[in-house]
Coordinates of C-alpha atoms in Angstrom, one line a residue:
M8 CA 220.1 -42.3 279.4
P9 CA 222.2 -39.4 277.4
V10 CA 222.1 -39.5 273.6
E11 CA 225.6 -39.9 273.4
G12 CA 225.2 -43.0 276.3
V13 CA 224.5 -46.4 275.5
R14 CA 224.6 -48.7 278.2
G15 CA 227.0 -51.3 277.8
G16 CA 228.2 -50.4 274.7
L17 CA 230.0 -47.2 272.8
T18 CA 228.0 -44.1 272.6
L19 CA 226.2 -43.4 269.5
R20 CA 228.5 -40.5 268.6
A21 CA 231.4 -42.7 268.8
T22 CA 229.5 -45.5 266.9
L23 CA 228.7 -43.3 264.1
T24 CA 232.4 -41.7 264.0
L25 CA 233.8 -45.1 263.9
V26 CA 231.4 -46.3 261.0
Y27 CA 232.3 -43.1 259.5
A28 CA 236.2 -43.2 259.5
G29 CA 235.7 -47.1 258.7
F30 CA 234.5 -46.5 255.9
L31 CA 237.1 -44.0 254.8
T32 CA 239.8 -46.3 255.9
L33 CA 238.5 -49.0 253.8
S34 CA 238.3 -46.1 251.2
L35 CA 242.0 -45.5 251.8
V36 CA 242.9 -48.7 251.7
A37 CA 241.5 -49.6 248.4
F38 CA 242.9 -46.5 246.9
A39 CA 246.2 -47.0 247.8
V40 CA 246.4 -50.8 246.6
T41 CA 244.7 -49.2 243.5
V42 CA 247.8 -46.4 243.4
Q43 CA 249.8 -49.1 244.2
G44 CA 248.6 -51.1 241.5
M45 CA 248.8 -48.8 238.5
M46 CA 252.2 -47.3 239.7
T47 CA 253.3 -50.9 239.3
R48 CA 252.0 -51.3 236.3
N49 CA 253.2 -48.5 234.6
M50 CA 256.3 -49.2 236.4
L51 CA 256.8 -52.4 235.0
G52 CA 255.6 -51.2 231.7
S53 CA 258.5 -49.0 231.5
V54 CA 261.1 -52.0 232.3
H55 CA 259.2 -53.8 229.5
D56 CA 259.6 -51.2 227.0
Q57 CA 263.1 -50.8 227.9
L58 CA 264.3 -55.0 227.8
T59 CA 262.1 -54.9 224.3
Q60 CA 264.5 -52.2 223.1
V61 CA 267.8 -54.2 224.2
E62 CA 266.4 -57.5 223.0
K63 CA 265.5 -56.4 219.7
S64 CA 269.8 -55.4 219.4
V65 CA 270.7 -57.7 220.9
S66 CA 269.0 -60.5 218.9
L67 CA 269.8 -58.6 215.8
L68 CA 274.1 -58.6 217.1
W69 CA 273.4 -62.7 217.5
R70 CA 271.9 -63.0 214.5
S71 CA 274.3 -61.2 212.5
G72 CA 277.3 -63.2 214.1
K73 CA 278.3 -60.3 216.8
N74 CA 278.5 -61.1 220.2
P75 CA 275.7 -60.1 221.9
A76 CA 276.9 -59.4 225.2
A77 CA 279.4 -57.0 223.5
S78 CA 276.7 -54.7 223.2
E79 CA 277.6 -51.2 223.5
G80 CA 275.1 -48.8 224.9
L81 CA 273.5 -51.1 227.1
A82 CA 272.4 -49.4 231.0
P83 CA 274.2 -49.6 233.8
G84 CA 273.0 -53.4 235.3
T85 CA 272.0 -54.6 232.3
V86 CA 272.6 -58.8 231.9
V87 CA 272.6 -60.5 229.0
Q88 CA 272.9 -64.1 228.2
V89 CA 272.9 -66.2 225.0
D90 CA 271.5 -70.1 225.3
I91 CA 272.2 -71.5 222.1
Y92 CA 270.9 -75.2 221.3
S93 CA 272.5 -77.7 218.7
L94 CA 268.6 -78.4 217.1
P95 CA 266.9 -76.3 215.0
L96 CA 263.9 -73.7 216.6
G97 CA 260.8 -75.8 214.7
A98 CA 262.4 -79.2 217.3
V99 CA 263.0 -76.8 220.5
R100 CA 259.1 -75.7 220.8
G101 CA 258.3 -79.2 221.0
W102 CA 260.6 -80.0 223.8
A103 CA 259.6 -80.3 227.4
A104 CA 260.2 -77.0 229.6
S105 CA 263.1 -78.7 231.4
A106 CA 264.9 -79.3 228.2
F107 CA 265.5 -75.5 228.4
E108 CA 267.8 -75.7 231.5
V109 CA 270.7 -78.0 229.2
P110 CA 272.0 -75.8 226.4
T111 CA 274.7 -76.6 224.3
W112 CA 276.9 -73.6 225.2
Q113 CA 276.3 -70.0 226.8
V114 CA 277.2 -66.4 225.9
T115 CA 276.2 -64.4 229.0
S116 CA 277.7 -60.8 230.3
G117 CA 276.9 -61.6 233.5
Q118 CA 278.8 -62.8 236.6
Q119 CA 276.1 -65.3 237.2
N120 CA 273.6 -67.3 235.3
L121 CA 270.4 -66.7 235.0
H122 CA 268.1 -69.7 236.0
F123 CA 264.6 -69.6 235.2
G124 CA 261.3 -71.4 236.7
A125 CA 259.4 -74.0 234.7
A126 CA 256.3 -71.7 234.2
H127 CA 258.8 -68.8 232.3
A128 CA 260.3 -71.8 230.3
E129 CA 256.6 -73.0 229.4
A130 CA 255.6 -69.1 228.2
L131 CA 258.7 -69.4 226.2
R132 CA 257.8 -72.5 224.5
T133 CA 254.7 -71.5 223.6
G134 CA 254.3 -68.1 223.1
G135 CA 258.2 -67.4 222.0
S136 CA 258.8 -65.0 225.0
A137 CA 258.3 -64.7 228.1
F138 CA 258.8 -61.9 231.2
S139 CA 259.5 -63.4 235.0
T140 CA 261.6 -62.2 237.8
V141 CA 265.0 -63.6 239.0
K142 CA 267.1 -62.7 241.6
I143 CA 270.7 -62.2 240.8
G144 CA 272.7 -61.9 244.0
G145 CA 270.0 -61.3 246.3
V146 CA 268.9 -57.9 243.5
P147 CA 265.5 -59.0 242.0
Y148 CA 266.0 -59.0 237.9
R149 CA 263.1 -58.2 235.3
V150 CA 263.8 -60.3 232.1
L151 CA 262.7 -60.7 228.8
S152 CA 263.4 -64.0 227.0
T153 CA 262.7 -65.0 223.3
L154 CA 263.4 -67.7 220.7
Q155 CA 265.8 -66.8 217.9
E156 CA 267.6 -68.9 215.0
R157 CA 271.1 -68.9 213.5
D158 CA 272.5 -71.4 211.1
G159 CA 269.9 -74.1 211.9
R160 CA 270.6 -73.7 215.7
A161 CA 268.1 -72.3 218.2
A162 CA 268.8 -69.8 220.8
R163 CA 266.9 -68.2 224.1
V164 CA 267.8 -64.2 224.1
S165 CA 267.8 -62.9 227.6
V166 CA 268.0 -59.9 228.6
A167 CA 267.4 -58.3 231.9
L168 CA 267.3 -55.2 234.3
P169 CA 267.6 -54.7 237.7
L170 CA 264.3 -53.7 239.4
V171 CA 266.2 -51.6 242.5
G172 CA 264.6 -48.0 241.4
V173 CA 261.3 -49.8 240.7
D174 CA 261.1 -50.7 244.5
Q175 CA 262.7 -47.9 246.2
N176 CA 260.3 -45.5 244.1
L177 CA 257.2 -48.5 245.3
R178 CA 258.7 -48.1 248.9
Q179 CA 258.5 -44.6 248.5
L180 CA 255.1 -44.0 247.7
R181 CA 254.0 -46.8 250.1
S182 CA 255.5 -44.6 253.0
V183 CA 254.0 -40.7 251.1
M184 CA 250.5 -43.1 251.0
S185 CA 250.8 -44.5 254.4
L186 CA 251.6 -41.0 255.8
V187 CA 248.8 -39.7 254.1
A188 CA 246.4 -41.7 255.1
L189 CA 247.2 -41.1 258.7
W190 CA 246.5 -37.9 258.6
G191 CA 243.3 -38.7 256.3
L192 CA 242.2 -40.9 258.9
L193 CA 243.3 -38.4 262.0
V194 CA 241.5 -35.3 260.0
A195 CA 238.4 -37.6 258.9
F196 CA 237.8 -38.8 262.9
G197 CA 237.7 -34.8 263.7
V198 CA 235.3 -34.1 261.1
A199 CA 233.1 -37.0 261.8
Y200 CA 233.3 -36.1 265.5
V201 CA 232.3 -32.6 264.7
V202 CA 229.5 -33.4 262.3
T203 CA 228.2 -36.2 264.5
G204 CA 227.8 -33.9 267.0
R205 CA 225.8 -31.7 265.1
I206 CA 223.6 -34.2 263.9
L207 CA 223.1 -35.4 267.1
A208 CA 222.6 -32.3 268.6
P209 CA 219.0 -31.9 267.6
L210 CA 218.2 -35.2 269.8
R211 CA 220.4 -34.0 272.9
L212 CA 217.7 -31.7 272.8
V213 CA 215.2 -34.0 273.2
Q214 CA 216.6 -35.8 275.4
A215 CA 217.0 -32.8 277.4
A216 CA 213.3 -32.3 277.3
A217 CA 212.6 -35.7 277.8
E218 CA 214.5 -35.4 281.2
R219 CA 213.0 -32.3 282.7
I220 CA 209.5 -34.0 282.0
S221 CA 208.1 -36.1 285.2
Q222 CA 204.6 -36.6 286.7
D223 CA 204.8 -33.1 288.4
N224 CA 205.9 -31.6 285.1
L225 CA 203.9 -32.8 282.3
S226 CA 203.3 -29.8 280.9
E227 CA 207.2 -29.4 279.4
R228 CA 207.4 -30.4 275.6
V229 CA 210.6 -31.7 273.0
P230 CA 211.4 -28.8 270.5
E231 CA 210.3 -29.6 267.0
A232 CA 212.5 -29.6 264.3
R233 CA 213.1 -30.3 260.6
G234 CA 213.4 -33.8 259.2
E235 CA 213.3 -37.0 261.0
V236 CA 214.1 -35.9 264.3
G237 CA 211.3 -33.4 264.3
E238 CA 208.9 -36.3 263.2
L239 CA 210.4 -38.0 266.4
A240 CA 210.1 -35.1 268.1
G241 CA 205.9 -34.3 267.5
A242 CA 205.2 -37.9 268.1
F243 CA 206.9 -37.2 271.9
N244 CA 204.9 -34.8 271.9
A245 CA 201.1 -36.2 270.9
M246 CA 202.0 -38.9 273.4
L247 CA 202.8 -36.3 276.4
D248 CA 200.1 -34.9 275.5
R249 CA 197.7 -38.1 275.9
V250 CA 199.6 -38.9 279.0
Q251 CA 199.3 -35.3 280.5
R252 CA 195.3 -36.0 279.7
L253 CA 194.9 -39.3 281.4
V254 CA 197.4 -38.3 284.3
E255 CA 195.3 -35.1 284.8
A256 CA 192.3 -37.3 284.6
Q257 CA 193.1 -39.7 287.5
R258 CA 193.9 -36.7 289.6
R259 CA 190.7 -34.9 289.4
F260 CA 189.2 -38.8 290.0
T261 CA 191.0 -39.3 292.7
S262 CA 190.3 -35.8 294.0
D263 CA 186.9 -36.2 293.7
A264 CA 186.3 -39.6 294.9
S265 CA 188.5 -38.7 297.9
H266 CA 185.9 -35.6 298.3
E267 CA 182.9 -37.7 297.8
L268 CA 183.7 -40.9 300.5
R269 CA 185.4 -38.5 303.1
T270 CA 181.4 -37.6 304.2
P271 CA 179.8 -41.2 304.2
V272 CA 182.9 -42.8 305.5
T273 CA 182.8 -40.8 308.4
S274 CA 179.2 -40.9 308.6
I275 CA 179.4 -44.9 308.7
A276 CA 182.4 -44.5 311.3
G277 CA 179.8 -42.3 313.7
H278 CA 176.8 -44.3 313.3
A279 CA 178.7 -47.5 314.5
G280 CA 180.5 -45.7 317.4
F281 CA 176.6 -44.8 318.8
L282 CA 175.3 -47.5 318.1
L283 CA 177.8 -49.5 320.1
R284 CA 177.7 -46.9 322.8
R285 CA 173.9 -46.2 323.3
T286 CA 172.5 -49.2 322.3
Q287 CA 171.9 -52.9 323.8
L288 CA 173.7 -55.7 321.6
E289 CA 173.9 -58.8 321.3
P290 CA 177.6 -60.2 321.3
Q291 CA 177.4 -60.9 317.3
Q292 CA 175.3 -57.4 316.6
R293 CA 178.3 -55.9 318.6
E294 CA 181.0 -57.9 316.8
S295 CA 179.6 -56.8 312.8
L296 CA 179.6 -53.3 314.4
L297 CA 182.8 -53.5 315.7
T298 CA 184.1 -54.9 312.2
I299 CA 182.2 -51.8 310.6
Q300 CA 183.7 -49.0 312.6
R301 CA 187.3 -50.8 312.2
E302 CA 186.9 -51.3 308.7
A303 CA 185.4 -47.3 308.5
E304 CA 188.1 -46.5 309.8
R305 CA 190.5 -47.5 307.9
L306 CA 188.7 -46.6 304.5
G307 CA 188.9 -43.0 306.0
R308 CA 192.5 -43.3 306.3
L309 CA 192.6 -44.7 302.8
V310 CA 190.4 -41.4 301.9
Q311 CA 192.5 -39.2 303.5
D312 CA 195.9 -40.5 302.4
L313 CA 194.4 -40.3 299.0
L314 CA 193.5 -36.3 299.9
E315 CA 197.4 -36.1 300.6
L316 CA 198.2 -37.1 297.7
A317 CA 195.7 -35.3 295.3
R318 CA 196.7 -32.5 297.3
Q319 CA 200.4 -33.2 296.3
D320 CA 199.6 -33.9 292.6
A321 CA 197.9 -30.8 292.4
G322 CA 200.5 -29.0 294.3
T323 CA 198.7 -27.5 297.0
L324 CA 200.6 -29.4 299.9
T325 CA 201.5 -26.5 301.9
V326 CA 203.6 -26.3 304.6
R327 CA 203.8 -24.1 307.3
A328 CA 207.3 -23.8 308.5
E329 CA 208.7 -22.6 311.7
P330 CA 211.5 -23.4 313.9
V331 CA 211.0 -26.7 315.8
P332 CA 213.0 -29.1 318.4
L333 CA 213.2 -32.3 316.4
R334 CA 214.2 -34.3 319.5
W335 CA 211.5 -33.5 321.3
L336 CA 209.3 -33.3 318.4
A337 CA 210.2 -37.0 318.1
E338 CA 209.7 -37.9 322.1
D339 CA 206.2 -36.6 321.4
V340 CA 205.9 -39.3 318.9
A341 CA 207.4 -41.6 321.3
H342 CA 205.4 -41.2 323.9
G343 CA 201.8 -41.2 322.0
L344 CA 202.8 -44.4 320.7
R345 CA 203.9 -46.3 324.1
G346 CA 201.3 -49.2 324.8
V347 CA 200.3 -48.9 321.4
T348 CA 203.3 -50.2 319.5
R349 CA 204.5 -53.8 320.3
A350 CA 208.3 -52.5 319.7
A351 CA 210.4 -50.7 322.4
L352 CA 210.8 -46.8 321.4
T353 CA 213.8 -44.8 321.9
V354 CA 214.7 -41.7 320.9
R355 CA 218.2 -40.2 321.4
G356 CA 220.5 -37.3 319.5
D357 CA 221.3 -33.6 319.7
D358 CA 218.7 -30.9 320.6
V359 CA 219.0 -29.1 317.0
W360 CA 216.2 -27.3 315.1
A361 CA 215.4 -27.4 312.1
L362 CA 212.3 -25.6 309.7
V363 CA 209.4 -27.5 309.5
D364 CA 206.0 -27.6 309.9
K365 CA 205.5 -29.6 312.7
D366 CA 202.2 -31.2 312.4
R367 CA 203.2 -32.5 309.1
M368 CA 206.6 -33.9 310.4
H369 CA 204.7 -35.9 313.3
Q370 CA 202.6 -36.9 311.1
V371 CA 206.0 -38.4 309.0
L372 CA 207.6 -39.6 312.0
L373 CA 204.3 -41.3 312.9
N374 CA 204.4 -43.2 309.9
L375 CA 208.0 -44.2 310.0
V376 CA 207.2 -45.5 313.6
M377 CA 204.7 -47.0 312.4
N378 CA 205.5 -48.9 309.8
A379 CA 208.6 -50.2 311.6
D380 CA 206.5 -52.0 314.2
K381 CA 204.7 -53.0 311.8
A382 CA 207.0 -55.3 309.9
G383 CA 207.8 -57.1 313.2
A384 CA 210.5 -54.8 314.7
R385 CA 211.1 -55.7 318.6
A386 CA 213.1 -52.1 318.9
V387 CA 212.6 -49.0 316.9
T388 CA 215.2 -46.3 317.7
V389 CA 215.2 -42.5 316.3
T390 CA 218.1 -40.7 316.3
V391 CA 218.6 -37.0 315.9
T392 CA 222.0 -35.2 314.6
A393 CA 223.0 -32.3 313.1
A394 CA 224.4 -32.9 309.8
G395 CA 226.3 -29.1 308.5
T396 CA 223.1 -26.9 307.6
Q397 CA 220.8 -29.8 307.8
V398 CA 219.2 -32.3 310.4
Q399 CA 219.4 -35.8 310.0
V400 CA 216.4 -38.1 311.2
D401 CA 216.8 -41.5 311.4
V402 CA 214.3 -44.3 312.3
A403 CA 216.0 -47.5 312.8
D404 CA 214.5 -50.9 313.2
D405 CA 215.6 -54.6 313.9
G406 CA 212.6 -55.7 312.2
E407 CA 213.0 -59.0 308.9
G408 CA 214.3 -56.1 306.5
I409 CA 213.2 -55.5 302.8
S410 CA 215.1 -58.0 300.1
P411 CA 216.9 -56.0 297.4
E412 CA 214.3 -56.4 294.6
H413 CA 211.8 -54.4 296.6
L414 CA 214.1 -51.0 297.5
P415 CA 213.9 -49.3 294.2
R416 CA 209.9 -49.1 294.4
I417 CA 209.9 -48.7 298.2
F418 CA 208.1 -45.5 297.7
D419 CA 205.7 -45.7 295.0
R420 CA 202.6 -45.6 295.6
F421 CA 200.1 -48.9 297.0
Y422 CA 203.4 -50.6 296.7
R423 CA 204.0 -52.8 299.5
V424 CA 206.0 -55.7 300.5
E425 CA 203.7 -58.7 301.8
D426 CA 205.9 -60.5 303.7
S427 CA 206.4 -58.4 306.4
R428 CA 203.5 -55.5 306.1
Q429 CA 200.2 -57.7 305.5
R430 CA 197.1 -56.0 304.3
G431 CA 195.4 -57.5 307.4
E432 CA 197.3 -54.8 309.4
G433 CA 195.4 -51.8 307.8
G434 CA 198.2 -50.8 305.8
T435 CA 197.5 -48.4 302.6
G436 CA 200.9 -48.5 300.4
L437 CA 200.8 -44.9 300.7
G438 CA 202.7 -44.3 303.8
L439 CA 206.1 -43.6 302.3
S440 CA 204.7 -42.2 299.2
I441 CA 203.0 -39.4 301.6
A442 CA 206.1 -39.2 303.7
R443 CA 208.7 -38.6 301.2
A444 CA 206.5 -36.0 299.5
I445 CA 206.0 -34.2 303.3
V446 CA 209.9 -34.1 303.6
T447 CA 210.2 -32.9 299.7
A448 CA 207.8 -30.0 300.3
H449 CA 210.4 -28.7 303.1
G450 CA 213.0 -29.1 300.9
G451 CA 214.8 -32.5 302.2
A452 CA 215.2 -36.2 301.4
M453 CA 214.4 -39.1 302.1
E454 CA 216.5 -42.3 301.8
L455 CA 215.8 -45.8 302.7
S456 CA 218.5 -48.9 303.2
S457 CA 217.2 -52.1 304.6
V458 CA 219.1 -55.6 305.3
L459 CA 217.5 -58.6 305.0
G460 CA 217.5 -60.2 308.6
A461 CA 219.2 -57.1 310.0
G462 CA 216.5 -54.6 309.8
T463 CA 215.6 -51.2 307.5
V464 CA 217.0 -47.3 308.4
V465 CA 215.0 -44.8 307.1
S466 CA 217.1 -41.7 306.8
V467 CA 215.1 -38.1 306.7
L468 CA 217.2 -34.5 305.7
L469 CA 215.4 -31.5 307.0
P470 CA 216.9 -27.9 306.6
A471 CA 218.5 -26.7 309.7
S472 CA 217.5 -23.7 311.7
A473 CA 218.8 -21.8 314.7
A474 CA 217.0 -21.9 318.2
P475 CA 214.5 -19.2 318.7
D476 CA 215.8 -16.2 321.0
D477 CA 212.9 -16.9 323.5
D478 CA 213.6 -20.5 323.5
L479 CA 213.1 -22.2 327.0
A480 CA 214.1 -25.6 326.0

């Protein structure tokens, strides 16, 4: 799995980029809200200052007996309204908020009356002044009201200024902030993507090195960097050192044990055969010697397989490649197995040549056919066809097939599908592993496909070769 790939989800790089961009988005939103709040307060503060100055001028005119609605020098759109009550100021302060809406008479400079809510009236009654926002003809106005008194009569003096300019400025501010935020996010995404790429670069080196490591290449090591990634690489390399030592010890044991067992196993089988041929035996003795000989031969095959694996692990599995007619080789294998296998053997296909080691490919085909026979196949067909610069050999059987859960491990060493290849039939679970190793050593490939209840097909791809000039076939 690549560093930048996560199964069933986002890549690590995308995740880090989104986290960074999300954090920046929240920061930009918080910044925009803060700026807009500050600008709103500043603009409303400026409006409040203007309203306060106008209210002082209007109140002074009213207390001096002049018409406050006729004030000169008012800003365009300013509305002045004086609600006069028949009671003194002290009595008005004890009123309910709703009583302020029923003045004795009214002086106004606007086309429409200013109507206030209960909260505005309550603040006015308790504090003597109040700010609020009302709409006149659909236009928002900011209003300042104060309580005044003249000739024993209380009055509510209200002045209002339109907020059209404030709203326009705030809308422009929001547009600018949105544009800045959008460009900021785009830049942030780009920067975050580049930065996370640089941060993850050491991890990609670790990943690339790890992908090159295999059982055949345990000497590869991860480059160590500084920081946490370097510590990770160091721990990974230390683990590889331990794994390499264990694998090398296992290989030495397999090789040494195989060589040590080969001679005594051969000796046991030989002596058992000698006794069977040269001595007079009771039936029970003969049966025992036959069992000894059979098991010794089975153990001998296992030792031979282990030696092949030891050569493969040591890199000494050699092939002496030469042009070989594969159909002829397949027919030779089938001829040698007639009367041995229970399955009927058929060879067909093209007369093509491949560059292979004849003896080792004979071993591969023999192994595949015997596997199919042990799996209970009634018929096994070997088909040889040309495939461009390669030759394809398909070994197909009509046996029980292999369950899908076994297919990923079918080429593993010592792995056996017990329901079709019983231990009592002499298999070691190494045949397919060895066959694949031989094919790989030829520069070829081996694949297996199977359908439960319909049979199995093993396909072998090998490098093609031209027929030699002295071809007599």
